[in-house]
């Protein structure tokens, strides 16, 4: 706490009684040293944080205008769009903010996957991130139900029905979740309550996530540990300004969507009021759930003992297990990938499989938007198999069989070599045990 | 004397303390569980939701071959005034051909009236087939467009991902052409 100085008497007065300014300085200021080689891919953590704040701010304003009742919800959203001052703007920011939140977080996750940010000593940091992802998914799902359009209603019905796949207690659990015998007013009310609550739970876990991050600091594109002060620069002003620039670029894209194509990522069917007696021809979740939806629908077969007809896991339950398993596998990822080399830059074979995983996720997303039959079903099944194989088979095997490229001796070395070639002759250390 | 007392106290004190820990812990767990129970139970269907649990339907205007949809507990209920051909078709199926074996007579009170909850047992969509012109699937009953489940003229699952037949709600005939569901 020695580094903090201020000429302002008020700040000094507060700091003496509650050292919040030095705390902030150590968290995101000049006293927080960060690796000096962070690329723009490291912007997405702070972008996610800012998006969360945007979502909470617009969400609170929307909640002041919204009515959580089956008879009024749809109309109250239309009222926000037509009558409330700037209601259209706030709702479009909130609606598309959800999509951008997922875009940012998915990039953040893939960055972590490529540069091995989940590896020791950052396992807990990674797992807290997976918790945040799960909370985000729950929040987004419940938020999508609130406008009470056709997709809201039927999306809610299909997803809550997944819990009926649980053996023995399934039906009881679903009735408890609904508070009735179908998705109805009690369901809408509790979803609204939880949709308001969960973002603040996310804030709490984000604080833990940042706490765990600051224990060892950011990973970096080279993936080796910083060796000392010469490898680091203060977070402020270097990364605050870089994050601010990234935010500007992000807001350009965000504004373009909000102002010009606000409904591009939505479904026209959700502008039809919910009708419990008529299912839309084609139910699809929001785009950010599509890969998981594809995995859910890819399990079309019962799993049992071959040739006996004994079914252990019915197709419906199998799909649900696979879908949740797709997230659960991320929790144990730090122990599946045992390679001591973090960054994919030095792992030539890993790199190929990683690119395939990225393509695989996009293919799964597209398959999820298509009817689950014929060719798209087959593609979804192959892609689901690859998704799990990547984590459960390929990474553990690569940890043993892959020979990584030699690692640089410090994070400065590759930078200086690229810039002036002054250290071109420096011997590369063969491999470092993390 | 003093020595004996100390030893006894030390010995029994340990076990007494363990017992107190266990007893207090168990009591705390029971107390916490009983305090949490009302909170969890409050999310179950409330009295006024349960009170809406019966619906009376007059079947007299429903012509033979016609299907109507009524609402019971927020869910659609399919009522099908079946033709003799449809009844025969439902009876003609061997039970071991069915994924969820159930005889047609076990699903009806009067064979000409088929009453079922119109919610697909897969993921809760409403199957097509109630209105003229809608697909009735490959077995002349109902077809769920969400994930392609086909139901026969008895509402039994024949093909697709749905695990069980369309459920029959509890109902009774209060007059010749009047039923009360629930």
XYZ file of C-alpha atoms in Angstrom:
616
model
C 0.000 0.000 0.000
C 3.047 2.215 -0.057
C 2.708 3.437 -3.615
C -0.489 5.390 -3.234
C -0.085 9.177 -2.979
C -2.559 11.982 -3.415
C -2.459 15.752 -3.164
C -6.186 15.929 -2.570
C -7.013 16.375 1.103
C -10.432 14.766 0.882
C -8.971 11.673 -0.755
C -6.242 11.503 1.905
C -8.883 11.895 4.648
C -10.971 9.022 3.270
C -7.933 6.890 2.459
C -6.728 7.131 6.045
C -10.066 5.863 7.388
C -10.888 3.376 4.628
C -8.064 2.623 2.180
C -10.377 2.282 -0.798
C -8.267 4.387 -3.159
C -5.183 2.269 -2.680
C -7.418 -0.786 -3.020
C -8.639 0.457 -6.393
C -5.100 1.386 -7.376
C -4.000 -2.158 -6.612
C -6.991 -3.597 -8.479
C -7.107 -1.660 -11.731
C -4.570 1.111 -11.273
C -0.899 1.895 -11.393
C -0.092 -0.545 -8.578
C -1.399 -3.553 -10.501
C 1.422 -4.823 -12.688
C 0.343 -6.690 -15.834
C 2.373 -8.583 -18.440
C 3.551 -6.122 -21.055
C 2.690 -8.311 -24.046
C -1.101 -8.633 -23.686
C -2.841 -8.589 -27.070
C -6.266 -7.196 -27.922
C -7.739 -10.600 -27.065
C -7.173 -9.573 -23.438
C -9.701 -6.741 -23.847
C -12.683 -9.021 -23.635
C -12.641 -9.520 -19.877
C -13.126 -5.846 -19.149
C -15.577 -5.598 -22.062
C -17.661 -8.341 -20.459
C -17.621 -6.434 -17.186
C -18.754 -3.232 -18.884
C -21.494 -5.100 -20.765
C -22.727 -6.508 -17.458
C -23.009 -2.969 -16.094
C -24.882 -1.840 -19.238
C -27.277 -4.782 -18.850
C -27.969 -4.060 -15.195
C -28.491 -0.330 -15.798
C -30.890 -0.795 -18.726
C -32.553 -3.740 -16.984
C -33.427 -1.732 -13.891
C -34.994 0.976 -16.071
C -36.989 -1.623 -18.023
C -38.201 -3.238 -14.799
C -39.728 0.134 -13.847
C -41.965 -0.087 -16.932
C -42.588 -3.812 -17.259
C -45.559 -5.785 -15.892
C -44.914 -9.416 -15.029
C -48.378 -10.799 -15.668
C -49.475 -13.048 -18.522
C -52.278 -10.653 -19.465
C -50.100 -7.545 -19.514
C -46.489 -8.560 -20.140
C -46.610 -8.481 -23.932
C -48.476 -5.187 -24.003
C -46.201 -3.615 -21.404
C -43.218 -4.406 -23.627
C -44.999 -2.880 -26.617
C -45.772 0.144 -24.435
C -42.064 0.432 -23.648
C -41.366 0.348 -27.383
C -44.005 2.923 -28.382
C -44.941 5.158 -25.439
C -42.125 5.231 -22.893
C -39.585 7.991 -23.503
C -36.600 6.339 -25.186
C -38.107 3.000 -24.186
C -37.294 1.619 -27.626
C -33.654 2.561 -27.137
C -33.346 1.078 -23.665
C -35.051 -2.140 -24.690
C -33.007 -2.521 -27.866
C -29.810 -1.942 -25.878
C -30.882 -4.545 -23.320
C -32.030 -7.054 -25.938
C -28.932 -6.786 -28.109
C -26.740 -6.291 -25.063
C -27.501 -9.895 -24.158
C -26.234 -11.037 -27.550
C -23.127 -8.875 -27.316
C -22.484 -10.108 -23.790
C -22.344 -13.639 -25.142
C -20.202 -12.641 -28.140
C -17.708 -11.007 -25.792
C -17.740 -13.870 -23.300
C -17.390 -16.541 -25.984
C -14.326 -14.743 -27.383
C -13.012 -14.444 -23.811
C -13.490 -18.211 -23.323
C -11.876 -19.199 -26.622
C -8.946 -16.914 -25.796
C -8.553 -18.774 -22.507
C -8.802 -22.119 -24.293
C -6.107 -21.213 -26.821
C -3.601 -19.625 -24.455
C -4.131 -22.205 -21.699
C -5.367 -19.613 -19.234
C -7.159 -22.399 -17.359
C -3.901 -24.082 -16.334
C -2.180 -23.941 -12.973
C -2.242 -21.750 -11.012
C -5.407 -20.294 -12.547
C -7.761 -23.323 -12.296
C -10.068 -21.695 -9.777
C -10.173 -18.503 -11.817
C -11.281 -20.576 -14.807
C -13.901 -22.512 -12.829
C -15.394 -19.293 -11.466
C -15.630 -18.179 -15.082
C -17.615 -21.308 -15.946
C -19.958 -20.522 -13.039
C -20.449 -17.047 -14.500
C -21.244 -18.589 -17.894
C -23.882 -20.856 -16.338
C -25.446 -17.935 -14.451
C -25.453 -15.866 -17.634
C -27.248 -18.634 -19.484
C -29.907 -18.964 -16.802
C -30.371 -15.196 -16.693
C -30.583 -14.834 -20.467
C -33.051 -17.707 -20.752
C -35.372 -16.239 -18.139
C -35.064 -12.755 -19.602
C -36.150 -14.051 -22.982
C -39.367 -15.390 -21.422
C -40.436 -12.000 -20.021
C -41.862 -10.380 -23.226
C -44.309 -13.312 -23.307
C -44.243 -13.777 -27.057
C -44.603 -17.100 -28.816
C -40.879 -17.917 -28.664
C -40.766 -16.800 -25.021
C -43.542 -19.157 -24.073
C -42.526 -22.165 -26.124
C -38.838 -21.766 -25.409
C -39.696 -21.762 -21.711
C -41.934 -24.769 -22.124
C -39.392 -26.861 -24.013
C -36.466 -25.961 -21.741
C -38.348 -26.487 -18.465
C -39.618 -29.786 -19.874
C -35.993 -30.918 -20.048
C -36.151 -31.392 -16.289
C -38.945 -33.939 -16.736
C -36.241 -36.226 -18.107
C -34.828 -36.630 -14.587
C -35.697 -40.173 -13.457
C -38.427 -40.616 -10.815
C -38.711 -36.965 -9.688
C -38.884 -35.321 -13.108
C -42.606 -34.520 -13.176
C -42.624 -33.269 -9.575
C -39.668 -31.001 -10.250
C -41.251 -29.545 -13.380
C -44.547 -28.764 -11.616
C -42.530 -27.130 -8.826
C -40.558 -25.053 -11.343
C -43.766 -23.950 -13.067
C -45.833 -23.386 -9.937
C -48.680 -24.881 -11.932
C -49.397 -27.494 -14.553
C -47.867 -25.630 -17.450
C -45.824 -22.479 -18.047
C -48.214 -19.832 -16.760
C -48.480 -16.703 -14.618
C -46.627 -18.129 -11.588
C -43.791 -19.146 -13.919
C -43.572 -15.687 -15.469
C -43.508 -14.063 -12.028
C -40.727 -16.198 -10.645
C -38.685 -15.857 -13.827
C -38.922 -12.089 -13.498
C -37.806 -12.243 -9.858
C -34.873 -14.488 -10.726
C -33.970 -12.498 -13.828
C -33.608 -9.465 -11.567
C -31.672 -11.374 -8.922
C -29.147 -13.395 -10.916
C -27.227 -10.467 -12.480
C -26.259 -9.379 -8.984
C -25.154 -12.911 -8.202
C -23.058 -12.645 -11.374
C -21.536 -9.421 -10.026
C -20.582 -11.321 -6.880
C -18.924 -14.150 -8.783
C -17.205 -11.623 -11.071
C -15.627 -10.075 -7.968
C -14.360 -13.531 -6.958
C -13.163 -14.056 -10.552
C -11.153 -10.826 -10.427
C -9.869 -11.640 -6.963
C -8.567 -14.986 -8.209
C -7.113 -13.247 -11.278
C -5.141 -10.776 -9.165
C -3.507 -13.541 -7.168
C -1.213 -14.412 -10.092
C -2.145 -11.740 -12.619
C -3.111 -12.185 -16.238
C -1.817 -14.989 -18.395
C -0.275 -13.698 -21.636
C 0.020 -14.682 -25.305
C 3.350 -16.427 -24.722
C 1.912 -18.292 -21.768
C 5.109 -18.299 -19.655
C 5.311 -16.684 -16.242
C 6.578 -13.152 -15.931
C 10.112 -13.233 -14.587
C 10.180 -9.896 -12.838
C 9.320 -6.215 -13.018
C 10.996 -5.879 -16.437
C 8.206 -8.080 -17.902
C 5.392 -5.963 -16.508
C 3.779 -2.582 -16.917
C 1.267 -0.902 -14.617
C -2.378 -1.571 -15.472
C -3.021 2.150 -15.345
C -2.496 3.957 -17.671
C -1.318 1.291 -20.129
C -4.212 -1.161 -20.042
C -6.881 1.273 -18.946
C -6.235 3.203 -22.149
C -6.066 0.036 -24.209
C -9.334 -1.211 -22.707
C -10.917 2.192 -23.317
C -9.893 2.061 -26.964
C -11.294 -1.483 -27.256
C -14.505 -0.288 -25.637
C -14.814 2.427 -28.270
C -14.496 -0.117 -31.079
C -16.957 -2.426 -29.337
C -19.501 0.361 -28.912
C -19.319 1.170 -32.636
C -20.430 -2.367 -33.471
C -22.956 -2.418 -30.652
C -24.494 0.893 -31.722
C -24.613 -0.209 -35.360
C -26.751 -3.201 -34.385
C -28.921 -1.315 -31.873
C -29.697 1.489 -34.303
C -29.787 -0.265 -37.670
C -30.578 -3.956 -37.236
C -31.994 -4.265 -33.706
C -34.058 -7.354 -34.505
C -31.445 -9.134 -36.585
C -30.560 -11.590 -33.823
C -34.145 -12.102 -32.644
C -37.092 -14.103 -33.925
C -40.105 -12.530 -35.632
C -42.340 -15.075 -33.847
C -41.643 -13.384 -30.537
C -43.682 -10.392 -31.674
C -46.757 -12.667 -31.617
C -48.330 -12.853 -28.130
C -47.883 -16.194 -26.376
C -50.568 -18.740 -27.208
C -50.478 -21.853 -25.009
C -52.649 -23.750 -27.483
C -50.558 -23.278 -30.600
C -46.922 -24.236 -31.005
C -44.903 -22.310 -33.623
C -43.794 -24.464 -36.543
C -40.124 -24.177 -35.646
C -38.933 -23.481 -32.110
C -35.372 -22.196 -31.901
C -33.587 -20.698 -28.938
C -31.567 -17.495 -29.126
C -28.412 -17.852 -31.215
C -26.078 -18.088 -28.223
C -27.756 -21.313 -27.103
C -27.753 -22.974 -30.521
C -24.571 -25.085 -30.097
C -25.947 -26.500 -26.843
C -29.384 -26.986 -28.415
C -27.734 -28.964 -31.221
C -25.990 -31.179 -28.650
C -29.309 -31.680 -26.831
C -31.021 -32.847 -30.005
C -28.081 -34.900 -31.285
C -28.792 -37.681 -28.778
C -31.658 -39.404 -30.586
C -30.853 -42.908 -29.404
C -31.349 -44.749 -26.119
C -28.197 -45.817 -24.333
C -28.377 -49.305 -22.903
C -26.769 -52.700 -22.806
C -26.292 -53.863 -26.415
C -28.414 -56.771 -27.711
C -30.493 -57.022 -24.536
C -32.953 -54.194 -25.107
C -32.190 -52.926 -21.595
C -32.337 -49.139 -21.652
C -30.239 -47.359 -19.055
C -30.530 -43.822 -20.354
C -33.450 -42.836 -22.553
C -32.715 -40.571 -25.512
C -34.432 -37.617 -23.846
C -32.355 -37.894 -20.671
C -29.227 -38.604 -22.722
C -29.689 -35.338 -24.601
C -30.095 -33.389 -21.375
C -27.000 -35.009 -19.859
C -24.978 -34.258 -22.993
C -26.102 -30.634 -23.024
C -25.206 -29.992 -19.394
C -22.109 -32.147 -19.819
C -20.895 -29.785 -22.535
C -20.530 -27.116 -19.820
C -19.575 -29.479 -17.006
C -16.564 -30.710 -18.972
C -15.162 -27.175 -18.822
C -14.997 -27.444 -15.020
C -12.537 -30.322 -15.195
C -10.628 -28.977 -18.197
C -7.588 -27.912 -16.099
C -7.086 -31.568 -15.187
C -7.749 -32.950 -18.667
C -5.075 -30.870 -20.398
C -1.907 -31.865 -18.541
C 0.532 -30.257 -20.966
C 2.809 -27.925 -19.008
C 2.932 -25.509 -21.942
C 0.109 -23.008 -21.714
C 0.085 -21.078 -24.968
C -1.154 -22.732 -28.172
C 1.623 -20.846 -29.987
C 4.093 -23.481 -28.917
C 1.831 -26.488 -29.411
C 1.704 -27.279 -33.148
C -0.686 -30.245 -32.944
C -2.910 -28.712 -30.266
C -3.296 -25.717 -32.521
C -4.876 -27.810 -35.301
C -7.355 -29.446 -32.941
C -8.142 -26.079 -31.365
C -9.017 -24.562 -34.760
C -11.204 -27.612 -35.412
C -12.954 -27.046 -32.069
C -13.666 -23.453 -33.020
C -15.128 -24.542 -36.384
C -16.972 -27.334 -34.593
C -18.678 -24.838 -32.279
C -19.849 -22.777 -35.246
C -21.093 -25.864 -37.106
C -22.965 -26.949 -33.966
C -24.518 -23.505 -33.783
C -25.715 -23.711 -37.349
C -26.974 -27.280 -36.921
C -28.915 -26.099 -33.864
C -30.815 -23.626 -36.015
C -31.869 -26.315 -38.496
C -34.575 -28.978 -38.040
C -33.081 -32.008 -36.288
C -33.426 -34.507 -39.107
C -31.527 -35.927 -42.053
C -28.126 -34.487 -42.857
C -28.149 -31.777 -40.175
C -28.849 -34.328 -37.490
C -25.895 -36.416 -38.666
C -23.662 -33.332 -38.766
C -24.792 -32.361 -35.250
C -23.982 -35.861 -34.007
C -20.491 -35.842 -35.514
C -19.854 -32.338 -34.161
C -21.089 -33.326 -30.701
C -18.750 -36.313 -30.765
C -15.817 -34.054 -31.693
C -16.694 -31.532 -28.981
C -16.466 -34.159 -26.271
C -13.530 -35.947 -27.898
C -11.540 -32.702 -27.876
C -11.795 -32.374 -24.118
C -11.950 -35.984 -23.001
C -9.613 -37.746 -25.475
C -7.543 -35.349 -27.576
C -6.298 -33.018 -24.831
C -5.274 -35.800 -22.417
C -3.459 -37.636 -25.236
C -1.749 -34.492 -26.544
C -0.467 -33.812 -23.030
C 1.543 -37.029 -23.369
C 2.402 -37.322 -27.047
C 2.858 -33.780 -28.313
C 6.344 -32.256 -28.470
C 5.991 -28.521 -27.917
C 8.208 -25.961 -29.615
C 10.951 -24.414 -27.475
C 9.675 -21.685 -25.201
C 11.317 -18.246 -25.078
C 13.265 -17.430 -21.937
C 11.105 -14.442 -21.137
C 8.059 -12.696 -22.495
C 10.315 -9.850 -23.625
C 12.387 -12.045 -25.894
C 9.944 -12.652 -28.785
C 8.906 -8.998 -28.739
C 12.447 -7.660 -28.925
C 13.462 -10.229 -31.522
C 10.540 -9.164 -33.710
C 11.318 -5.479 -33.202
C 15.038 -5.040 -33.617
C 16.599 -8.480 -33.546
C 18.898 -7.433 -30.721
C 18.418 -10.636 -28.819
C 18.199 -12.885 -31.858
C 21.099 -14.950 -30.621
C 19.626 -15.610 -27.183
C 19.376 -19.340 -26.632
C 15.861 -20.683 -26.419
C 15.127 -22.711 -23.362
C 13.948 -26.150 -24.497
C 10.863 -26.437 -22.336
C 9.606 -25.020 -19.127
C 7.720 -26.858 -16.473
C 4.938 -24.610 -15.319
C -9.141 -39.013 44.308
C -8.293 -35.858 42.451
C -6.445 -37.909 39.918
C -9.396 -40.202 39.345
C -11.733 -37.292 38.935
C -9.484 -35.630 36.367
C -9.086 -38.794 34.341
C -12.775 -39.507 34.434
C -13.568 -35.955 33.511
C -11.054 -35.896 30.695
C -12.296 -39.215 29.340
C -16.012 -38.605 29.641
C -15.599 -34.928 28.759
C -14.341 -35.854 25.312
C -17.273 -38.124 24.591
C -19.722 -35.731 26.162
C -18.392 -32.928 23.969
C -18.606 -35.139 20.862
C -22.160 -36.000 21.770
C -23.058 -32.357 22.249
C -21.504 -31.436 18.915
C -23.441 -34.186 17.161
C -26.709 -33.464 18.907
C -26.462 -29.721 18.350
C -25.413 -30.240 14.738
C -28.275 -32.661 14.068
C -30.761 -30.337 15.746
C -29.432 -27.441 13.684
C -29.769 -29.429 10.471
C -33.346 -30.440 11.296
C -34.169 -26.854 12.211
C -32.636 -25.478 9.016
C -34.437 -28.067 6.886
C -37.796 -27.340 8.497
C -37.228 -23.608 8.058
C -36.336 -24.054 4.380
C -39.231 -26.396 3.607
C -41.999 -23.720 3.536
C -39.803 -21.596 1.302
C -39.395 -24.404 -1.218
C -43.030 -25.515 -0.922
C -44.220 -21.966 -1.648
C -43.091 -22.480 -5.222
C -45.440 -25.440 -5.725
C -48.868 -24.805 -7.311
C -50.904 -22.582 -5.002
C -54.449 -23.239 -3.796
C -56.109 -21.069 -6.429
C -54.139 -22.787 -9.206
C -55.248 -26.158 -7.854
C -58.838 -24.899 -7.549
C -59.044 -24.437 -11.301
C -58.537 -28.127 -11.658
C -61.841 -29.179 -13.237
C -63.519 -28.309 -16.515
C -66.981 -29.318 -17.761
C -67.393 -29.985 -21.486
C -70.627 -30.441 -23.429
C -69.934 -33.000 -26.141
C -73.335 -32.840 -27.857
C -72.308 -30.396 -30.621
C -69.234 -32.417 -31.579
C -70.003 -34.350 -34.759
C -68.546 -37.757 -35.506
C -65.043 -37.368 -36.918
C -64.684 -33.928 -35.369
C -61.925 -32.965 -32.941
C -62.141 -30.127 -30.432
C -59.620 -28.592 -28.050
C -60.537 -27.401 -24.557
C -58.326 -26.007 -21.821
C -57.774 -27.788 -18.555
C -55.280 -26.470 -15.974
C -53.782 -24.274 -18.695
C -53.067 -27.199 -20.968
C -54.915 -28.094 -24.166
C -57.111 -31.196 -23.939
C -57.872 -32.971 -27.201
C -61.359 -34.459 -27.540
C -61.846 -36.662 -30.579
C -65.276 -37.992 -31.581
C -63.828 -41.021 -33.311
C -65.340 -42.804 -36.296
C -65.776 -46.608 -36.142
C -62.925 -46.897 -38.645
C -60.573 -44.994 -36.348
C -61.573 -47.113 -33.348
C -61.017 -50.269 -35.349
C -57.653 -48.978 -36.510
C -56.649 -48.331 -32.888
C -57.746 -51.814 -31.813
C -56.067 -53.548 -34.731
C -52.547 -52.760 -33.503
C -50.623 -55.515 -31.751
C -49.456 -54.249 -28.373
C -45.872 -55.378 -28.834
C -45.547 -53.018 -31.799
C -45.986 -50.063 -29.449
C -43.122 -48.223 -27.727
C -45.437 -47.621 -24.756
C -47.839 -50.614 -24.849
C -51.374 -49.719 -23.842
C -54.658 -51.149 -25.185
C -57.112 -48.709 -26.738
C -59.915 -49.664 -24.329
C -57.679 -48.770 -21.389
C -57.470 -45.214 -22.738
C -61.175 -44.462 -23.182
C -64.382 -44.536 -21.161
C -66.589 -44.734 -24.256
C -64.744 -45.871 -27.391
C -66.165 -43.074 -29.574
C -64.782 -40.376 -27.237
C -61.028 -40.102 -26.961
C -59.958 -37.510 -24.358
C -56.247 -36.733 -23.915
C -53.923 -33.979 -22.770
C -52.631 -32.429 -25.996
C -49.065 -31.946 -24.846
C -46.318 -33.921 -26.551
C -44.603 -36.132 -24.000
C -41.217 -35.265 -25.486
C -40.710 -31.588 -24.702
C -44.205 -30.185 -24.293
C -45.222 -28.871 -27.723
C -48.851 -29.085 -28.854
C -49.165 -31.727 -31.592
C -50.954 -30.937 -34.874
C -54.043 -32.770 -36.117
C -56.867 -30.994 -34.293
C -57.781 -28.731 -37.190
C -58.756 -29.829 -40.673
C -55.874 -29.616 -43.063
C -53.206 -30.130 -40.403
C -50.836 -33.054 -40.655
C -52.043 -36.042 -38.654
C -48.779 -37.932 -38.968
C -48.171 -41.339 -40.455
C -50.704 -43.097 -38.231
C -53.732 -40.856 -38.767
C -53.644 -39.457 -35.240
C -51.471 -36.489 -34.289
C -48.098 -35.200 -35.335
C -45.780 -33.060 -33.229
C -43.904 -30.611 -35.463
C -41.196 -29.774 -32.928
C -39.213 -32.988 -33.076
C -41.357 -35.227 -35.275
C -43.346 -37.528 -32.976
C -46.224 -39.463 -34.595
C -49.276 -40.533 -32.552
C -51.972 -42.977 -33.698
C -55.796 -42.726 -33.504
C -55.591 -43.706 -29.839
C -53.001 -41.013 -29.112
C -50.271 -43.589 -28.611
C -46.697 -42.825 -29.586
C -45.695 -44.762 -32.699
C -42.632 -43.014 -34.086
C -40.289 -40.218 -32.985
C -38.553 -39.102 -29.789
C -41.571 -38.905 -27.435
C -41.178 -41.597 -24.758
C -44.828 -42.175 -23.792
C -48.393 -41.964 -25.093
C -50.398 -38.754 -24.807
C -51.711 -38.905 -21.222
C -55.402 -39.385 -20.506
C -56.634 -36.936 -17.847
C -59.021 -38.127 -15.127
C -62.564 -37.478 -16.375
C -66.067 -38.876 -16.032
C -69.382 -38.711 -17.880
C -71.884 -36.766 -15.793
C -74.523 -37.149 -18.510
C -74.650 -38.949 -21.828
C -72.770 -36.218 -23.650
C -71.206 -34.222 -20.814
C -67.841 -34.864 -19.253
C -66.050 -33.299 -16.323
C -62.280 -33.315 -16.604
C -60.274 -33.330 -13.406
